[in-house]
Coordinates of N, CA, C and O in Angstrom, one line a residue:
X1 N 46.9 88.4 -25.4 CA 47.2 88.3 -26.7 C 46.1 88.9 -27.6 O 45.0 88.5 -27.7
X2 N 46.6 90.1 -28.2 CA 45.6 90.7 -29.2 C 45.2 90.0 -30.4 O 45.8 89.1 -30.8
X3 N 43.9 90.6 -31.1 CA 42.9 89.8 -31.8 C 43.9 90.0 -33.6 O 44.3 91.1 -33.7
X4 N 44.0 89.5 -34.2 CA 44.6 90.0 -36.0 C 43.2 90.9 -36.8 O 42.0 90.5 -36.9
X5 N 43.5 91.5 -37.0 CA 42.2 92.1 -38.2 C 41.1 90.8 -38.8 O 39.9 90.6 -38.6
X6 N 42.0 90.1 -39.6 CA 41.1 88.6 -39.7 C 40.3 88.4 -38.7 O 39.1 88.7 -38.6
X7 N 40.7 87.9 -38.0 CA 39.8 87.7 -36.5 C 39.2 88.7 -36.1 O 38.1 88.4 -35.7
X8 N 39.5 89.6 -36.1 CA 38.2 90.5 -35.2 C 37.4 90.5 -36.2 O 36.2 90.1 -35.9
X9 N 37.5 90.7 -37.8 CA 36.5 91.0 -39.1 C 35.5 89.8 -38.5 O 34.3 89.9 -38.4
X10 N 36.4 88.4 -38.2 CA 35.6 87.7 -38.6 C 34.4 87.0 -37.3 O 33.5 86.3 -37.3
X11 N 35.0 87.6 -36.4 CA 34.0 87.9 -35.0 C 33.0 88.7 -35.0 O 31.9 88.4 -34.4
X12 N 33.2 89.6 -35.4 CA 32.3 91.0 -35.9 C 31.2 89.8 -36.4 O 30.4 89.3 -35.6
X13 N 31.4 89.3 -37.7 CA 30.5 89.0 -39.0 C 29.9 87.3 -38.2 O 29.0 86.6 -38.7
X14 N 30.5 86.9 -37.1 CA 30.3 86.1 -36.8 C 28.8 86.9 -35.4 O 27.7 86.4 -35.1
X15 N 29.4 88.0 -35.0 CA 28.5 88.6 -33.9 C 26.9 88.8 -35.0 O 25.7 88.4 -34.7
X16 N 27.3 89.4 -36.2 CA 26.3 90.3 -36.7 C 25.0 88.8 -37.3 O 23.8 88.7 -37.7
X17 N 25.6 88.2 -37.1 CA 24.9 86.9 -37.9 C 24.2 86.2 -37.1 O 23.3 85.4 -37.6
X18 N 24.6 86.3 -35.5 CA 24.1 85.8 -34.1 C 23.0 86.9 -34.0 O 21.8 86.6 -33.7
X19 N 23.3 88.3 -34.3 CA 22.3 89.0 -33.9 C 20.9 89.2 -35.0 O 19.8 89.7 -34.7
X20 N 21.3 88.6 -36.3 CA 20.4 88.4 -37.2 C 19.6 87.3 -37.1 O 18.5 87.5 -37.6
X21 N 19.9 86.0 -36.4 CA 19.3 84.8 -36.4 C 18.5 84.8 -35.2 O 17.3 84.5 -35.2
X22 N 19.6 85.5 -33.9 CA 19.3 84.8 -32.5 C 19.2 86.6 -31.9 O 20.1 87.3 -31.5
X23 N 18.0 86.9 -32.0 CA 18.0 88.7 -31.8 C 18.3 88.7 -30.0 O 19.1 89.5 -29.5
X24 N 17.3 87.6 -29.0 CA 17.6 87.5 -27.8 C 19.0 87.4 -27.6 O 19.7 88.3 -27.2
X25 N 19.6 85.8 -27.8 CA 20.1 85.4 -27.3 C 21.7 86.6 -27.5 O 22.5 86.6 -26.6
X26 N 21.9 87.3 -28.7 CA 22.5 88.2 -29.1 C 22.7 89.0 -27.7 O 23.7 89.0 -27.0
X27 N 21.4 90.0 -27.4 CA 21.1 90.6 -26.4 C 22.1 90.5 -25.2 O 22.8 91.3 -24.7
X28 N 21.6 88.7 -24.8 CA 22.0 88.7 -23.6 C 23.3 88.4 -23.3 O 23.9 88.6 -22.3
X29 N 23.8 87.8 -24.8 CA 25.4 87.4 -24.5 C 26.8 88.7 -24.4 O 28.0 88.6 -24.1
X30 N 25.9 89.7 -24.9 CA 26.2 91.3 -25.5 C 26.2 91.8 -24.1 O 27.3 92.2 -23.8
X31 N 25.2 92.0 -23.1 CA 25.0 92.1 -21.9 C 25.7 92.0 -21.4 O 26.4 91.0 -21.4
X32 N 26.0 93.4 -20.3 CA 26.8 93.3 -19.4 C 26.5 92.3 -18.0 O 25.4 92.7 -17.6
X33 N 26.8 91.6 -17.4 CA 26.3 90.5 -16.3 C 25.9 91.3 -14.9 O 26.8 91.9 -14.4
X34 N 24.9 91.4 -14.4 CA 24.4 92.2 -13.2 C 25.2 91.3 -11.9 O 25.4 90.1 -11.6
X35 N 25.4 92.3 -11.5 CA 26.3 91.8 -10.3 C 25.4 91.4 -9.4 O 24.3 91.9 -9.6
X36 N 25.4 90.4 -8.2 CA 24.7 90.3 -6.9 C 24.8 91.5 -6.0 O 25.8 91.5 -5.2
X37 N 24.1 92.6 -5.9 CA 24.4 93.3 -4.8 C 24.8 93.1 -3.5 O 25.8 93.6 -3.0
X38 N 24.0 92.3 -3.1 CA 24.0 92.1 -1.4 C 24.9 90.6 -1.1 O 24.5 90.0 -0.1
X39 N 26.0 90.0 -1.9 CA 26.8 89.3 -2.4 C 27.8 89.0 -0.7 O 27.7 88.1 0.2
X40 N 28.7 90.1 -0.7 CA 28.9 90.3 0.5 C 28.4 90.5 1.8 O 29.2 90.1 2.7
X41 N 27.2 91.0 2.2 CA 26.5 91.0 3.0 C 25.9 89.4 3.5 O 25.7 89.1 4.7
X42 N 25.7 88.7 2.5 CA 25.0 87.6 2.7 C 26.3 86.4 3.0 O 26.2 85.6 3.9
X43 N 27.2 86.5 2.1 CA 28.5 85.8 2.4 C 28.8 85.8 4.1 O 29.0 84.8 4.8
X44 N 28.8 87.0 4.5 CA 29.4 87.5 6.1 C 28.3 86.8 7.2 O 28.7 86.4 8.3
X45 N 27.2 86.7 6.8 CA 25.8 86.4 7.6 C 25.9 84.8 7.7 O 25.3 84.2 8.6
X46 N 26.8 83.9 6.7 CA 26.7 82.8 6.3 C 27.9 82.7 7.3 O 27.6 81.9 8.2
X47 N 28.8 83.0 7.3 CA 30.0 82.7 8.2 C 29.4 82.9 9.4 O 28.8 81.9 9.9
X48 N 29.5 83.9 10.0 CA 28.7 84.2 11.2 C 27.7 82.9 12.3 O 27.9 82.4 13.4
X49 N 26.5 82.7 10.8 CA 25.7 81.8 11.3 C 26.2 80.5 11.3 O 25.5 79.7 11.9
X50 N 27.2 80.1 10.8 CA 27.9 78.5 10.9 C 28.0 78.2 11.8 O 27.3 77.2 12.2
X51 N 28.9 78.6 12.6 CA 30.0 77.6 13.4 C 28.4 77.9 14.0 O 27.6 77.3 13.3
X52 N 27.7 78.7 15.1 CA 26.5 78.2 15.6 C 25.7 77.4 15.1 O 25.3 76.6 15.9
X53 N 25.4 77.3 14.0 CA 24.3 76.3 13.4 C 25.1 74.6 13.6 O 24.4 73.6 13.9
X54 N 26.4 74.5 13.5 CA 27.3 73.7 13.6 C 27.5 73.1 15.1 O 27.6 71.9 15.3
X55 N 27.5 73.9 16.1 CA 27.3 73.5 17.2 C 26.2 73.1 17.9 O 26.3 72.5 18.9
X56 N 24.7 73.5 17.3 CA 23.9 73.1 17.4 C 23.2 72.2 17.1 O 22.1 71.8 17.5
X57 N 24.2 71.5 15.7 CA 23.8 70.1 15.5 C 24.5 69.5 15.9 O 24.0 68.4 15.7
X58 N 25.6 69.3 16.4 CA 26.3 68.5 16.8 C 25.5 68.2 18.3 O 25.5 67.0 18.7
X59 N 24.9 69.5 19.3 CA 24.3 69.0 19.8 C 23.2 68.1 20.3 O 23.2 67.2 21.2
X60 N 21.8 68.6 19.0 CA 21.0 67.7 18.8 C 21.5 66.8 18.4 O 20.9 65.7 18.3
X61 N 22.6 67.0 18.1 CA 22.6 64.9 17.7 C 23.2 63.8 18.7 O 22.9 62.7 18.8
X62 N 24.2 64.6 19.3 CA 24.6 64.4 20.9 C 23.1 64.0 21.8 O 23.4 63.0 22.6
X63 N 21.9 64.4 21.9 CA 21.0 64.5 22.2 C 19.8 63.5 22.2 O 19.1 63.2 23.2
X64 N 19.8 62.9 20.5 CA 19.5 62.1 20.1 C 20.1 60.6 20.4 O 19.4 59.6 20.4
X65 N 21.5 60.8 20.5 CA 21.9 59.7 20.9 C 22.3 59.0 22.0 O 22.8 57.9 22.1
X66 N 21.9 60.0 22.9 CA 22.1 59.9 24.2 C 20.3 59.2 24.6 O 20.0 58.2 25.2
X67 N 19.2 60.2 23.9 CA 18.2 59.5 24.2 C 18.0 58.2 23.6 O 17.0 57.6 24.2
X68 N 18.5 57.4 22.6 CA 18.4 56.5 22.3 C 19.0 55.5 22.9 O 18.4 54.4 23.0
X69 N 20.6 55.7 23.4 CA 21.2 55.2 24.7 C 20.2 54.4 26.1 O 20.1 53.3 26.4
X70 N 19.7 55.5 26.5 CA 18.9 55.6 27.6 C 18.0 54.7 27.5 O 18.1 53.7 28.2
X71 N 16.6 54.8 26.4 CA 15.9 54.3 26.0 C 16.3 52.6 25.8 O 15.5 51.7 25.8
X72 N 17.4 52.6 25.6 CA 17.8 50.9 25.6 C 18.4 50.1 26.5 O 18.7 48.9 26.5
X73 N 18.5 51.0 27.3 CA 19.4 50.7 29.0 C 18.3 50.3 29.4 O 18.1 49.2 29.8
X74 N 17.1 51.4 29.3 CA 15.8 51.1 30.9 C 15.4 49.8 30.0 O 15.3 48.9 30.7
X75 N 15.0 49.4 28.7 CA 14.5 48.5 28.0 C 15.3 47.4 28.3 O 14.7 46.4 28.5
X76 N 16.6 47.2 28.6 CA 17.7 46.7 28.7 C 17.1 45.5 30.1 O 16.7 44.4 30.4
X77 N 17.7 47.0 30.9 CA 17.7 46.4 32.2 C 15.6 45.6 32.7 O 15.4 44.5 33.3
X78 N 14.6 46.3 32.2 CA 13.3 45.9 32.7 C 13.2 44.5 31.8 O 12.0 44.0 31.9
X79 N 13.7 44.0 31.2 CA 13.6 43.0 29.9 C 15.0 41.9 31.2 O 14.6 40.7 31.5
X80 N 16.2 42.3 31.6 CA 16.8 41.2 32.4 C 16.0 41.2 33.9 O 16.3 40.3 34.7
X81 N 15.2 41.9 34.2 CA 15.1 42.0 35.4 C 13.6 41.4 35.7 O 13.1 41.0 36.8
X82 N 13.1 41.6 34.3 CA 11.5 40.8 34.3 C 11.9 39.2 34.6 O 11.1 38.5 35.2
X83 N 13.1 38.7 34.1 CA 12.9 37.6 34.6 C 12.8 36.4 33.2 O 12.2 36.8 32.2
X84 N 13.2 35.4 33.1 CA 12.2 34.5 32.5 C 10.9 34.2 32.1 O 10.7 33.1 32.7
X85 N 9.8 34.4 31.2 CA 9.1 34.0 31.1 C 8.3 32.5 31.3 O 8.8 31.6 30.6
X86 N 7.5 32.2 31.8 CA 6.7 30.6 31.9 C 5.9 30.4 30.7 O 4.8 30.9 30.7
X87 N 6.3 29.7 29.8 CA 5.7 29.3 28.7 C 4.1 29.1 28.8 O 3.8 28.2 29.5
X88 N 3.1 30.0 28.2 CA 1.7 29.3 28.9 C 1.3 28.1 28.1 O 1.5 27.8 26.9
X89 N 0.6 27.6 28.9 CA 0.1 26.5 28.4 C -1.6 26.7 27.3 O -2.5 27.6 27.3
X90 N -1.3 25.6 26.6 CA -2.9 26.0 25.8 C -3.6 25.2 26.6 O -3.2 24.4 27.5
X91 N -4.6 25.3 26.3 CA -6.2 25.6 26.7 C -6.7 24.5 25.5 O -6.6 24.6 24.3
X92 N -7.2 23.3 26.4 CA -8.0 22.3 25.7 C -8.7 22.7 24.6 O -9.0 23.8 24.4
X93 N -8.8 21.6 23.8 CA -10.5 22.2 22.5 C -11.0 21.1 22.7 O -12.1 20.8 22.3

């Protein structure tokens, strides 16, 4: 939908008044937006490297909890297999 004369006059006078007050900010809103160059290149590198990065944590963590597993079995088992403790006795004063 196109602008009425009104309206563009009054965008204009609304632009020229931004560029009088706000000389930068004018500048940059006036500015055309610099594109990412390498936008695509980096997108493609990001897919790529997922599902590996993805499988590789799933492993270390598969890894981790398997060592933590383990670590509570041998704790497990040397803790029933030690036995009962004999309460010691104290030692006169």
């Amino acid at each position: 939908m196109g602008l009425t004369d009104k309206e563009r006059r009054t965008l204009d006078e609304l632009a020229e008044n931004l560029a009088h007050d706000h000389p930068h900010l004018a500048r940059k809103l006036t500015r055309r937006q610099a594109r990412w160059p390498h936008r695509r290149r980096l997108a493609s590198t990001l897919l790529v490297t997922a599902l590996p990065l993805i499988v590789l944590g799933f492993i270390a963590l598969q890894t981790l909890v398997v060592t933590i597993g383990c670590l509570a079995l041998i704790a497990g088992t040397t803790h029933a297999a030690a036995g009962p403790r004999r309460p010691r006795r104290k030692r006169p004063t």
